[in-house]
CSV table of C-alpha atoms and ligand atoms in Angstrom, one decimal:
chain,number,residue,atom,x,y,z
A,1,MET,CA,-28.6,-50.8,170.7
A,2,ALA,CA,-30.8,-49.5,168.1
A,3,ILE,CA,-30.7,-46.8,165.9
A,4,ILE,CA,-33.4,-43.8,166.4
A,5,VAL,CA,-33.7,-41.3,164.1
A,6,HIS,CA,-35.0,-38.0,165.0
A,7,LYS,CA,-36.2,-35.1,162.6
A,8,TYR,CA,-36.9,-31.6,163.6
A,9,GLY,CA,-38.6,-29.1,161.7
A,10,GLY,CA,-38.4,-25.6,161.1
A,11,THR,CA,-40.3,-24.7,164.2
A,12,SER,CA,-38.4,-27.3,166.3
A,13,MET,CA,-35.2,-25.3,164.9
A,14,GLY,CA,-36.8,-21.8,164.9
A,15,SER,CA,-34.3,-19.7,167.3
A,16,PRO,CA,-31.2,-20.6,169.1
A,17,GLU,CA,-33.1,-21.1,172.7
A,18,ARG,CA,-35.1,-23.5,170.8
A,19,ILE,CA,-32.1,-25.3,168.8
A,20,LYS,CA,-30.7,-25.7,172.6
A,21,ASN,CA,-33.7,-27.4,173.8
A,22,VAL,CA,-33.3,-30.0,170.8
A,23,ALA,CA,-30.2,-30.6,172.0
A,24,ARG,CA,-31.0,-31.4,175.1
A,25,ARG,CA,-33.8,-33.6,173.9
A,26,VAL,CA,-31.2,-35.4,171.5
A,27,ALA,CA,-28.7,-35.5,174.6
A,28,LYS,CA,-31.3,-37.3,176.6
A,29,TRP,CA,-32.3,-40.3,174.1
A,30,HIS,CA,-28.4,-40.6,173.8
A,31,ARG,CA,-27.9,-41.4,177.4
A,32,ALA,CA,-30.4,-43.6,177.9
A,33,GLY,CA,-28.2,-45.8,175.3
A,34,HIS,CA,-29.8,-45.1,171.6
A,35,GLN,CA,-27.3,-44.4,168.6
A,36,MET,CA,-28.8,-41.2,167.4
A,37,VAL,CA,-28.9,-40.0,164.2
A,38,VAL,CA,-31.1,-36.1,163.5
A,39,VAL,CA,-31.9,-35.2,160.5
A,40,VAL,CA,-32.8,-31.5,160.9
A,41,SER,CA,-35.1,-28.9,158.6
A,42,ALA,CA,-33.8,-25.1,157.9
A,43,MET,CA,-34.9,-22.1,161.0
A,44,SER,CA,-38.4,-21.3,159.9
A,45,GLY,CA,-38.9,-18.9,157.3
A,46,GLU,CA,-35.5,-19.5,155.9
A,47,THR,CA,-36.0,-21.2,153.1
A,48,ASN,CA,-39.1,-19.2,152.1
A,49,ARG,CA,-36.3,-16.2,152.7
A,50,LEU,CA,-33.4,-17.4,150.3
A,51,ILE,CA,-35.8,-18.3,147.5
A,52,ALA,CA,-37.2,-14.7,147.7
A,53,LEU,CA,-33.8,-13.8,147.6
A,54,ALA,CA,-32.7,-16.0,144.7
A,55,LYS,CA,-35.7,-14.2,142.8
A,56,GLU,CA,-34.9,-10.6,143.2
A,57,ILE,CA,-31.5,-11.4,141.4
A,58,GLN,CA,-33.0,-13.8,138.7
A,59,PRO,CA,-37.3,-13.5,138.5
A,60,ASN,CA,-37.1,-17.1,137.5
A,61,PRO,CA,-33.7,-18.7,138.6
A,62,ASP,CA,-31.7,-21.1,137.0
A,63,PRO,CA,-32.5,-24.4,138.7
A,64,ARG,CA,-29.5,-25.8,139.9
A,65,GLU,CA,-28.2,-22.5,141.4
A,66,LEU,CA,-31.9,-22.3,143.4
A,67,ASP,CA,-31.1,-25.5,145.0
A,68,VAL,CA,-27.3,-24.4,145.8
A,69,VAL,CA,-29.2,-21.9,147.4
A,70,ALA,CA,-32.2,-23.4,149.3
A,71,SER,CA,-30.5,-26.3,150.6
A,72,THR,CA,-27.8,-23.7,152.2
A,73,GLY,CA,-31.0,-23.3,155.3
A,74,GLU,CA,-30.0,-26.9,156.4
A,75,GLN,CA,-26.3,-26.5,156.2
A,76,VAL,CA,-26.6,-24.0,158.8
A,77,SER,CA,-28.9,-25.8,161.3
A,78,ILE,CA,-26.4,-29.2,160.9
A,79,GLY,CA,-23.3,-27.0,162.3
A,80,LEU,CA,-25.5,-25.0,164.8
A,81,LEU,CA,-27.0,-28.3,166.7
A,82,ALA,CA,-24.0,-29.9,166.6
A,83,MET,CA,-22.1,-26.8,168.7
A,84,ALA,CA,-25.3,-27.1,170.9
A,85,LEU,CA,-24.1,-30.6,171.6
A,86,LYS,CA,-20.4,-29.9,172.0
A,87,ALA,CA,-21.6,-27.5,174.1
A,88,ILE,CA,-23.5,-29.8,176.9
A,89,GLY,CA,-20.7,-31.9,176.4
A,90,VAL,CA,-22.0,-35.0,174.3
A,91,GLU,CA,-19.9,-35.6,170.9
A,92,ALA,CA,-21.3,-34.7,167.5
A,93,VAL,CA,-20.5,-34.4,163.7
A,94,SER,CA,-22.9,-32.8,161.3
A,95,PHE,CA,-23.2,-33.8,157.7
A,96,ASN,CA,-24.6,-32.3,155.0
A,97,GLY,CA,-26.4,-34.4,152.0
A,98,SER,CA,-23.5,-34.7,150.0
A,99,GLN,CA,-21.3,-35.7,152.7
A,100,VAL,CA,-23.5,-38.8,153.8
A,101,ALA,CA,-24.4,-39.0,150.5
A,102,VAL,CA,-27.8,-38.6,149.5
A,103,HIS,CA,-27.8,-40.1,145.8
A,104,THR,CA,-31.0,-38.5,143.8
A,105,ASP,CA,-32.4,-37.9,140.9
A,106,SER,CA,-31.1,-34.5,138.6
A,107,ALA,CA,-34.7,-33.4,138.8
A,108,PHE,CA,-33.8,-29.6,140.9
A,109,GLY,CA,-36.5,-28.8,143.3
A,110,LYS,CA,-38.0,-32.0,143.4
A,111,ALA,CA,-35.2,-34.7,143.1
A,112,ARG,CA,-35.7,-38.0,144.5
A,113,ILE,CA,-34.0,-40.0,146.2
A,114,GLU,CA,-32.3,-43.1,144.8
A,115,SER,CA,-29.7,-44.6,147.5
A,116,ILE,CA,-28.2,-43.6,150.5
A,117,ASP,CA,-24.5,-44.7,151.0
A,118,SER,CA,-24.4,-44.7,155.1
A,119,ASP,CA,-21.3,-46.3,156.0
A,120,ALA,CA,-19.3,-42.6,157.0
A,121,VAL,CA,-22.9,-42.2,159.3
A,122,LYS,CA,-22.6,-45.9,160.5
A,123,LYS,CA,-18.9,-45.3,161.3
A,124,GLU,CA,-19.2,-42.3,163.5
A,125,LEU,CA,-22.3,-43.9,165.7
A,126,ASP,CA,-19.8,-46.1,166.3
A,127,ALA,CA,-17.4,-43.9,167.6
A,128,GLY,CA,-20.1,-43.0,170.1
A,129,LYS,CA,-21.0,-39.6,168.6
A,130,VAL,CA,-24.1,-38.4,167.8
A,131,VAL,CA,-24.9,-37.8,163.9
A,132,ILE,CA,-26.7,-34.9,162.6
A,133,VAL,CA,-27.9,-35.2,159.0
A,134,ALA,CA,-28.9,-31.8,156.8
A,135,GLY,CA,-32.6,-32.8,155.5
A,136,PHE,CA,-34.1,-31.3,152.1
A,137,GLN,CA,-31.0,-32.0,150.4
A,138,GLY,CA,-29.0,-34.3,148.1
A,139,ARG,CA,-26.7,-35.1,145.8
A,140,ASP,CA,-26.9,-36.2,141.8
A,141,ALA,CA,-24.9,-38.5,140.0
A,142,ALA,CA,-23.0,-35.5,138.4
A,143,GLY,CA,-22.2,-34.1,142.3
A,144,ASN,CA,-24.7,-31.6,141.6
A,145,VAL,CA,-26.6,-30.1,144.8
A,146,THR,CA,-30.3,-30.9,144.5
A,147,THR,CA,-33.4,-30.4,147.2
A,148,LEU,CA,-36.0,-32.6,148.0
A,149,GLY,CA,-39.0,-30.3,147.3
A,150,ARG,CA,-41.0,-28.2,150.2
A,151,GLY,CA,-40.9,-30.2,153.1
A,152,GLY,CA,-38.3,-32.8,152.3
A,153,SER,CA,-36.8,-32.6,155.4
A,154,ASP,CA,-39.7,-35.0,156.7
A,155,THR,CA,-38.6,-38.0,153.5
A,156,SER,CA,-35.5,-37.2,154.7
A,157,GLY,CA,-35.9,-38.3,157.5
A,158,VAL,CA,-37.6,-41.4,157.0
A,159,ALA,CA,-35.2,-41.8,153.8
A,160,MET,CA,-32.0,-42.1,156.5
A,161,ALA,CA,-34.1,-44.4,158.7
A,162,VAL,CA,-34.7,-46.5,156.1
A,163,ALA,CA,-30.6,-46.7,155.4
A,164,LEU,CA,-29.7,-47.5,158.4
A,165,HIS,CA,-32.3,-49.8,159.6
A,166,ALA,CA,-33.9,-47.4,162.6
A,167,ALA,CA,-35.9,-48.8,164.8
A,168,GLU,CA,-38.8,-46.4,164.6
A,169,CYS,CA,-38.1,-42.4,163.3
A,170,LEU,CA,-39.2,-39.9,165.3
A,171,ILE,CA,-41.1,-36.6,163.9
A,172,PHE,CA,-40.5,-33.7,165.7
A,173,THR,CA,-43.0,-31.2,164.8
A,174,ASP,CA,-45.2,-28.1,166.6
A,175,VAL,CA,-48.3,-30.2,166.7
A,176,ASP,CA,-48.5,-33.5,169.3
A,177,GLY,CA,-49.8,-35.7,167.0
A,178,VAL,CA,-52.0,-36.6,163.9
A,179,TYR,CA,-55.7,-35.3,164.9
A,180,THR,CA,-59.3,-36.9,164.2
A,181,THR,CA,-59.8,-33.4,162.5
A,182,ASP,CA,-58.8,-30.2,162.4
A,183,PRO,CA,-59.3,-29.1,166.5
A,184,ARG,CA,-59.3,-25.4,164.8
A,185,ILE,CA,-63.0,-26.3,163.7
A,186,GLU,CA,-64.4,-29.2,166.0
A,187,PRO,CA,-62.9,-28.4,169.2
A,188,LYS,CA,-63.4,-32.2,170.7
A,189,ALA,CA,-61.1,-33.9,167.8
A,190,ARG,CA,-58.9,-36.3,169.8
A,191,ARG,CA,-55.1,-37.1,168.9
A,192,LEU,CA,-54.9,-40.5,168.1
A,193,ASP,CA,-52.8,-42.5,169.7
A,194,ALA,CA,-52.1,-44.8,166.4
A,195,ILE,CA,-53.3,-44.3,162.8
A,196,SER,CA,-52.1,-47.1,159.7
A,197,PHE,CA,-50.0,-45.3,156.8
A,198,GLU,CA,-53.1,-46.3,154.1
A,199,GLU,CA,-54.9,-43.5,156.5
A,200,MET,CA,-52.3,-41.3,156.8
A,201,LEU,CA,-51.8,-40.9,153.1
A,202,GLU,CA,-55.5,-40.1,152.1
A,203,LEU,CA,-55.2,-37.9,155.4
A,204,ALA,CA,-51.7,-36.0,153.6
A,205,SER,CA,-53.4,-36.1,150.3
A,206,LEU,CA,-56.5,-34.2,151.4
A,207,GLY,CA,-54.5,-31.2,152.7
A,208,SER,CA,-53.4,-32.6,156.2
A,209,LYS,CA,-50.0,-30.9,156.3
A,210,VAL,CA,-48.6,-32.7,159.3
A,211,LEU,CA,-46.2,-34.5,157.2
A,212,GLN,CA,-44.9,-34.5,153.5
A,213,ILE,CA,-47.0,-37.2,151.1
A,214,ARG,CA,-43.3,-38.4,149.7
A,215,SER,CA,-42.0,-39.5,153.2
A,216,VAL,CA,-45.6,-41.3,154.3
A,217,GLU,CA,-45.1,-43.6,150.9
A,218,PHE,CA,-41.8,-43.8,151.5
A,219,ALA,CA,-42.1,-45.1,155.1
A,220,GLY,CA,-45.1,-47.6,154.4
A,221,LYS,CA,-43.0,-49.3,151.7
A,222,TYR,CA,-39.8,-49.9,154.0
A,223,HIS,CA,-41.4,-50.5,156.4
A,224,VAL,CA,-40.3,-47.6,159.1
A,225,PRO,CA,-43.0,-46.9,161.5
A,226,LEU,CA,-43.6,-43.3,162.0
A,227,ARG,CA,-43.5,-41.1,165.0
A,228,VAL,CA,-45.7,-37.5,164.9
A,229,LEU,CA,-44.9,-36.0,168.6
A,230,SER,CA,-44.3,-32.0,169.7
A,231,SER,CA,-40.8,-31.1,169.7
A,232,LEU,CA,-42.5,-28.0,171.8
A,233,THR,CA,-42.7,-30.0,175.6
A,234,ASP,CA,-40.3,-30.0,178.2
A,235,PRO,CA,-36.7,-31.6,176.9
A,236,ASP,CA,-36.3,-33.0,179.6
A,237,ILE,CA,-39.4,-35.1,180.2
A,238,PRO,CA,-38.2,-39.1,180.6
A,239,VAL,CA,-37.4,-41.0,177.4
A,240,ASP,CA,-39.9,-43.6,178.1
A,241,VAL,CA,-43.0,-41.5,178.3
A,242,GLU,CA,-42.4,-39.4,175.1
A,243,ALA,CA,-41.0,-42.7,173.0
A,244,VAL,CA,-44.9,-43.6,173.6
A,245,SER,CA,-46.1,-39.8,173.2
A,246,GLY,CA,-47.8,-38.1,169.6
A,247,THR,CA,-49.0,-40.4,166.9
A,248,LEU,CA,-47.2,-43.5,165.8
A,249,ILE,CA,-48.2,-44.3,161.8
A,250,SER,CA,-47.6,-48.0,161.5
A,251,PHE,CA,-48.8,-51.0,159.6
A,252,GLU,CA,-52.3,-52.3,160.1
A,253,GLU,CA,-51.1,-55.5,161.8
A,254,ASP,CA,-49.2,-53.6,164.1
A,255,PRO,CA,-51.0,-54.9,167.5
A,256,LYS,CA,-51.1,-50.4,168.8
A,257,MET,CA,-53.4,-50.3,165.6
A,258,GLU,CA,-56.3,-48.1,167.1
A,259,LYS,CA,-59.4,-50.9,165.3
A,260,ALA,CA,-61.4,-48.0,164.3
A,261,LEU,CA,-63.9,-47.6,161.7
A,262,VAL,CA,-63.4,-44.7,160.5
A,263,SER,CA,-60.3,-42.9,162.3
A,264,GLY,CA,-60.0,-39.2,160.6
A,265,ILE,CA,-62.1,-36.1,158.6
A,266,ALA,CA,-60.4,-34.4,156.6
A,267,CYS,CA,-61.4,-31.0,154.6
A,268,THR,CA,-60.7,-28.4,152.2
A,269,ARG,CA,-62.1,-25.0,150.4
A,270,ASP,CA,-59.2,-25.7,147.5
A,271,GLU,CA,-60.9,-27.1,144.9
A,272,ALA,CA,-63.6,-25.5,142.5
A,273,LYS,CA,-66.2,-27.3,140.3
A,274,ILE,CA,-67.0,-27.4,136.4
A,275,THR,CA,-69.7,-28.4,134.5
A,276,LEU,CA,-70.0,-29.0,131.3
A,277,THR,CA,-73.8,-29.0,130.3
A,278,GLN,CA,-75.1,-31.1,127.7
A,279,VAL,CA,-72.5,-32.6,126.0
A,280,PRO,CA,-73.3,-35.7,124.1
A,281,ASP,CA,-73.5,-38.7,125.7
A,282,THR,CA,-71.7,-41.0,122.9
A,283,PRO,CA,-68.1,-43.1,123.8
A,284,GLY,CA,-65.0,-40.9,124.3
A,285,VAL,CA,-66.6,-37.8,125.3
A,286,ALA,CA,-64.8,-38.0,129.6
A,287,TYR,CA,-61.3,-38.7,127.6
A,288,LYS,CA,-62.4,-35.8,125.2
A,289,ILE,CA,-62.8,-33.9,128.0
A,290,LEU,CA,-60.3,-34.5,130.5
A,291,GLY,CA,-57.4,-35.3,127.5
A,292,PRO,CA,-56.8,-31.5,127.1
A,293,VAL,CA,-57.1,-31.1,131.0
A,294,ALA,CA,-54.9,-33.9,131.6
A,295,GLN,CA,-52.0,-32.4,128.6
A,296,HIS,CA,-52.1,-29.6,130.5
A,297,ASN,CA,-50.7,-31.3,133.4
A,298,ILE,CA,-53.9,-30.0,135.8
A,299,ASP,CA,-54.9,-32.3,138.2
A,300,VAL,CA,-58.6,-33.9,138.3
A,301,ASP,CA,-59.7,-34.8,141.6
A,302,MET,CA,-63.9,-35.7,142.0
A,303,ILE,CA,-65.6,-36.9,138.7
A,304,VAL,CA,-69.4,-37.0,137.7
A,305,GLN,CA,-70.8,-38.1,135.4
A,306,ASN,CA,-74.9,-37.7,135.2
A,307,ILE,CA,-77.3,-39.7,133.8
A,308,ALA,CA,-78.0,-39.0,130.0
A,309,SER,CA,-81.8,-37.8,128.6
A,310,ALA,CA,-82.2,-37.1,125.3
A,311,GLY,CA,-78.6,-38.3,124.1
A,312,THR,CA,-76.4,-35.6,126.1
A,313,THR,CA,-75.3,-35.6,130.1
A,314,ASP,CA,-73.8,-33.3,132.4
A,315,PHE,CA,-70.4,-33.8,133.1
A,316,THR,CA,-68.9,-32.3,136.3
A,317,PHE,CA,-65.5,-32.0,137.9
A,318,THR,CA,-63.3,-30.6,140.8
A,319,VAL,CA,-59.6,-28.9,139.7
A,320,PRO,CA,-57.8,-26.7,142.4
A,321,LYS,CA,-59.2,-23.9,143.0
A,322,GLY,CA,-55.6,-21.9,141.8
A,323,GLU,CA,-56.1,-23.7,138.4
A,324,LEU,CA,-59.6,-23.3,137.9
A,325,GLU,CA,-58.8,-20.0,134.8
A,326,ARG,CA,-56.2,-21.9,133.4
A,327,THR,CA,-58.4,-25.1,133.0
A,328,LEU,CA,-61.2,-22.8,131.6
A,329,LYS,CA,-58.9,-21.7,129.1
A,330,VAL,CA,-57.7,-25.5,128.1
A,331,LEU,CA,-61.6,-26.2,127.7
A,332,ASN,CA,-63.3,-23.3,125.7
A,333,GLU,CA,-60.3,-24.1,123.2
A,334,GLU,CA,-59.7,-27.3,123.5
A,335,VAL,CA,-62.8,-28.8,124.5
A,336,VAL,CA,-65.9,-26.5,123.4
A,337,PRO,CA,-64.7,-27.1,119.8
A,338,VAL,CA,-65.7,-31.0,120.1
A,339,CYS,CA,-67.7,-31.2,122.5
A,340,GLN,CA,-70.0,-28.4,121.9
A,341,PRO,CA,-71.8,-28.0,125.6
A,342,LYS,CA,-75.0,-26.2,126.1
A,343,ASN,CA,-72.7,-24.1,129.2
A,344,ILE,CA,-69.9,-24.3,131.6
A,345,THR,CA,-70.6,-23.5,134.9
A,346,THR,CA,-68.2,-22.5,137.5
A,347,SER,CA,-68.4,-22.8,141.1
A,348,THR,CA,-65.5,-21.5,143.9
A,349,SER,CA,-67.8,-21.9,147.0
A,350,VAL,CA,-67.7,-25.8,147.2
A,351,ALA,CA,-66.1,-27.6,150.2
A,352,LYS,CA,-64.9,-31.2,150.3
A,353,VAL,CA,-65.5,-33.2,153.5
A,354,SER,CA,-64.0,-36.9,153.4
A,355,VAL,CA,-64.1,-39.4,156.0
A,356,VAL,CA,-61.1,-41.9,156.1
A,357,GLY,CA,-60.8,-45.6,157.8
A,358,ILE,CA,-59.4,-49.1,156.7
A,359,GLY,CA,-62.4,-50.4,158.8
A,360,MET,CA,-64.7,-49.2,155.7
A,361,ARG,CA,-62.9,-52.1,154.0
A,362,THR,CA,-65.0,-54.6,155.7
A,363,HIS,CA,-67.6,-52.5,157.1
A,364,ALA,CA,-70.3,-51.4,154.7
A,365,GLY,CA,-72.7,-48.2,155.8
A,366,VAL,CA,-70.0,-45.4,156.2
A,367,ALA,CA,-71.5,-43.2,152.7
A,368,CYS,CA,-74.6,-43.7,153.9
A,369,LYS,CA,-74.2,-42.7,158.0
A,370,MET,CA,-72.5,-39.9,156.1
A,371,PHE,CA,-75.5,-39.0,153.8
A,372,GLU,CA,-78.0,-39.5,156.6
A,373,THR,CA,-75.4,-36.9,158.6
A,374,LEU,CA,-75.6,-34.5,156.4
A,375,ALA,CA,-79.7,-34.8,155.2
A,376,ARG,CA,-80.0,-34.2,159.1
A,377,GLU,CA,-78.0,-30.8,159.0
A,378,GLY,CA,-79.7,-29.6,155.7
A,379,ILE,CA,-76.7,-30.0,153.9
A,380,ASN,CA,-77.5,-30.8,149.9
A,381,ILE,CA,-74.4,-33.3,148.7
A,382,GLN,CA,-73.0,-32.1,144.8
A,383,MET,CA,-71.0,-34.6,144.4
A,384,ILE,CA,-69.9,-38.1,146.2
A,385,GLY,CA,-66.5,-39.9,145.1
A,386,THR,CA,-65.3,-42.9,147.1
A,387,SER,CA,-61.9,-45.5,147.8
A,388,GLU,CA,-61.4,-48.2,149.7
A,389,ILE,CA,-60.9,-46.1,152.7
A,390,LYS,CA,-62.3,-43.3,151.9
A,391,VAL,CA,-65.9,-41.3,151.1
A,392,SER,CA,-65.4,-38.3,150.0
A,393,LEU,CA,-68.1,-35.7,149.6
A,394,VAL,CA,-68.7,-31.8,147.9
A,395,ILE,CA,-70.9,-29.6,149.0
A,396,GLU,CA,-71.6,-25.4,149.7
A,397,ASP,CA,-68.7,-24.2,151.2
A,398,LYS,CA,-70.1,-22.0,153.5
A,399,TYR,CA,-71.8,-25.9,155.3
A,400,MET,CA,-68.2,-27.3,155.6
A,401,GLU,CA,-67.2,-26.7,159.3
A,402,LEU,CA,-71.1,-27.7,160.2
A,403,ALA,CA,-70.7,-30.8,158.2
A,404,VAL,CA,-67.2,-31.6,160.2
A,405,ARG,CA,-68.5,-31.3,162.8
A,406,ALA,CA,-71.4,-33.4,162.8
A,407,LEU,CA,-69.9,-36.0,161.3
A,408,HIS,CA,-67.0,-36.1,164.2
A,409,ASP,CA,-70.3,-36.3,166.9
A,410,ALA,CA,-72.0,-38.9,164.0
A,411,PHE,CA,-69.1,-41.3,163.9
A,412,GLY,CA,-67.7,-40.6,167.2
A,413,LEU,CA,-64.9,-39.7,167.0
A,414,ASP,CA,-64.4,-37.4,170.0
A,415,LYS,CA,-64.3,-41.3,172.0
A,416,SER,CA,-61.5,-43.8,171.6
A,417,PRO,CA,-62.3,-47.1,170.2
A,418,VAL,CA,-61.9,-48.7,173.4
A,419,GLU,CA,-64.3,-46.3,175.2
A,420,LYS,CA,-66.7,-47.2,172.7
A,421,GLY,CA,-66.3,-50.8,173.0
A,422,CYS,CA,-65.5,-51.9,169.7
A,423,CYS,CA,-62.3,-53.6,170.9
A,424,LYS,CA,-60.6,-54.7,173.2
A,425,ALA,CA,-58.2,-52.7,175.6
B,1,LIG,N1,-36.5,-25.8,154.3
B,1,LIG,C1,-37.0,-27.2,153.8
B,1,LIG,C2,-38.9,-26.1,153.5
B,1,LIG,O1,-38.7,-24.7,154.1
B,1,LIG,C3,-37.2,-28.7,153.9
B,1,LIG,C4,-38.4,-28.7,155.5
B,1,LIG,O2,-38.6,-27.8,156.4
B,1,LIG,O3,-38.7,-29.9,155.0
B,1,LIG,O4,-39.1,-26.6,153.1
B,2,LIG,MG1,-42.0,-29.6,157.8
């Protein structure tokens, strides 16, 4: 009998009615003969409420005590779900992170899982019970309660699947899968049947909020297939139908993988652009500019250094919009005296549009097709960045939606690879 892990997020657990639906869904899988482990989040809004409460008492809450408070939402959820299962005649038992035990380091608020003792869970599974585990929480070596960072229940779900050698980890959420792009921008966006871990990782780091990045890293590293699917469908749909719904996140070798050149388009308005003009074109200048920025823990994303003329060059980079003020302070205090740029200019009216696909590794021309598409729309490209499976362009923000729609069309993302005839069905 296979062990299956289900993870339900805050929206899925958002009300007594929804918790009862989760219980029905889990009971259905249990009846189909699976050994079920269910990892849950706090009810939606609850973790925010707890953190706000803590801040009313202590504006800068003590990290250890904040985790004690913030982790309680999940404890409520596990108890309620166990009751909901018992109420419909299914044997169930809840475990908090300490009881499992999920061992973490001591970085309160962003702890990393080090190991999981799954013996207690296995014992209950073998006794035929559904085991419900609190997401988001663990314990450090000294026995302190820790939490894994916002959205951390995804990682808890994956980690339980790894520890139990589960066949699959199903992440139930309020969307029905991973889309080729944001459907609010491009209504023709298509739900992907499957996507590789690497592509999902790029999309997650580009701002797709479907899964916490760390959970994708974890699942990829330990080879646990993930599936993202909706918890808002009829809880009684047959297990064999539900088992192939949503989006599978798997390995390139998986025969279920779509063989697409490009899988998705991500976009964000969260970055600001900074240019230092006429800095000396000498060895070490990039280090002199970005060294101090890095020392202040500001994440730099795109970087462009222009061709030099007359011994000077212009240097442009992007940072998260929320870090612009801090970055300018660092530049003025620590970089200007050393590099003496003629000017520092900034722009917050920029957007980054990225095209992601493992097919790029073996096919040239993706960047070129992007340039051609934007040229046709008359959109100026300000910066270009590439990785093995991604091309990112910075453009003026008012053209972001237009660029996404034009690229979606140019790469034929509204059609499945089978429809496009680029692989055999
Ligand atoms: N309840 C936690 C949060 O809101 C963890 C999670 O939902 O994944 O961040
Ligand atoms: Mg979540």
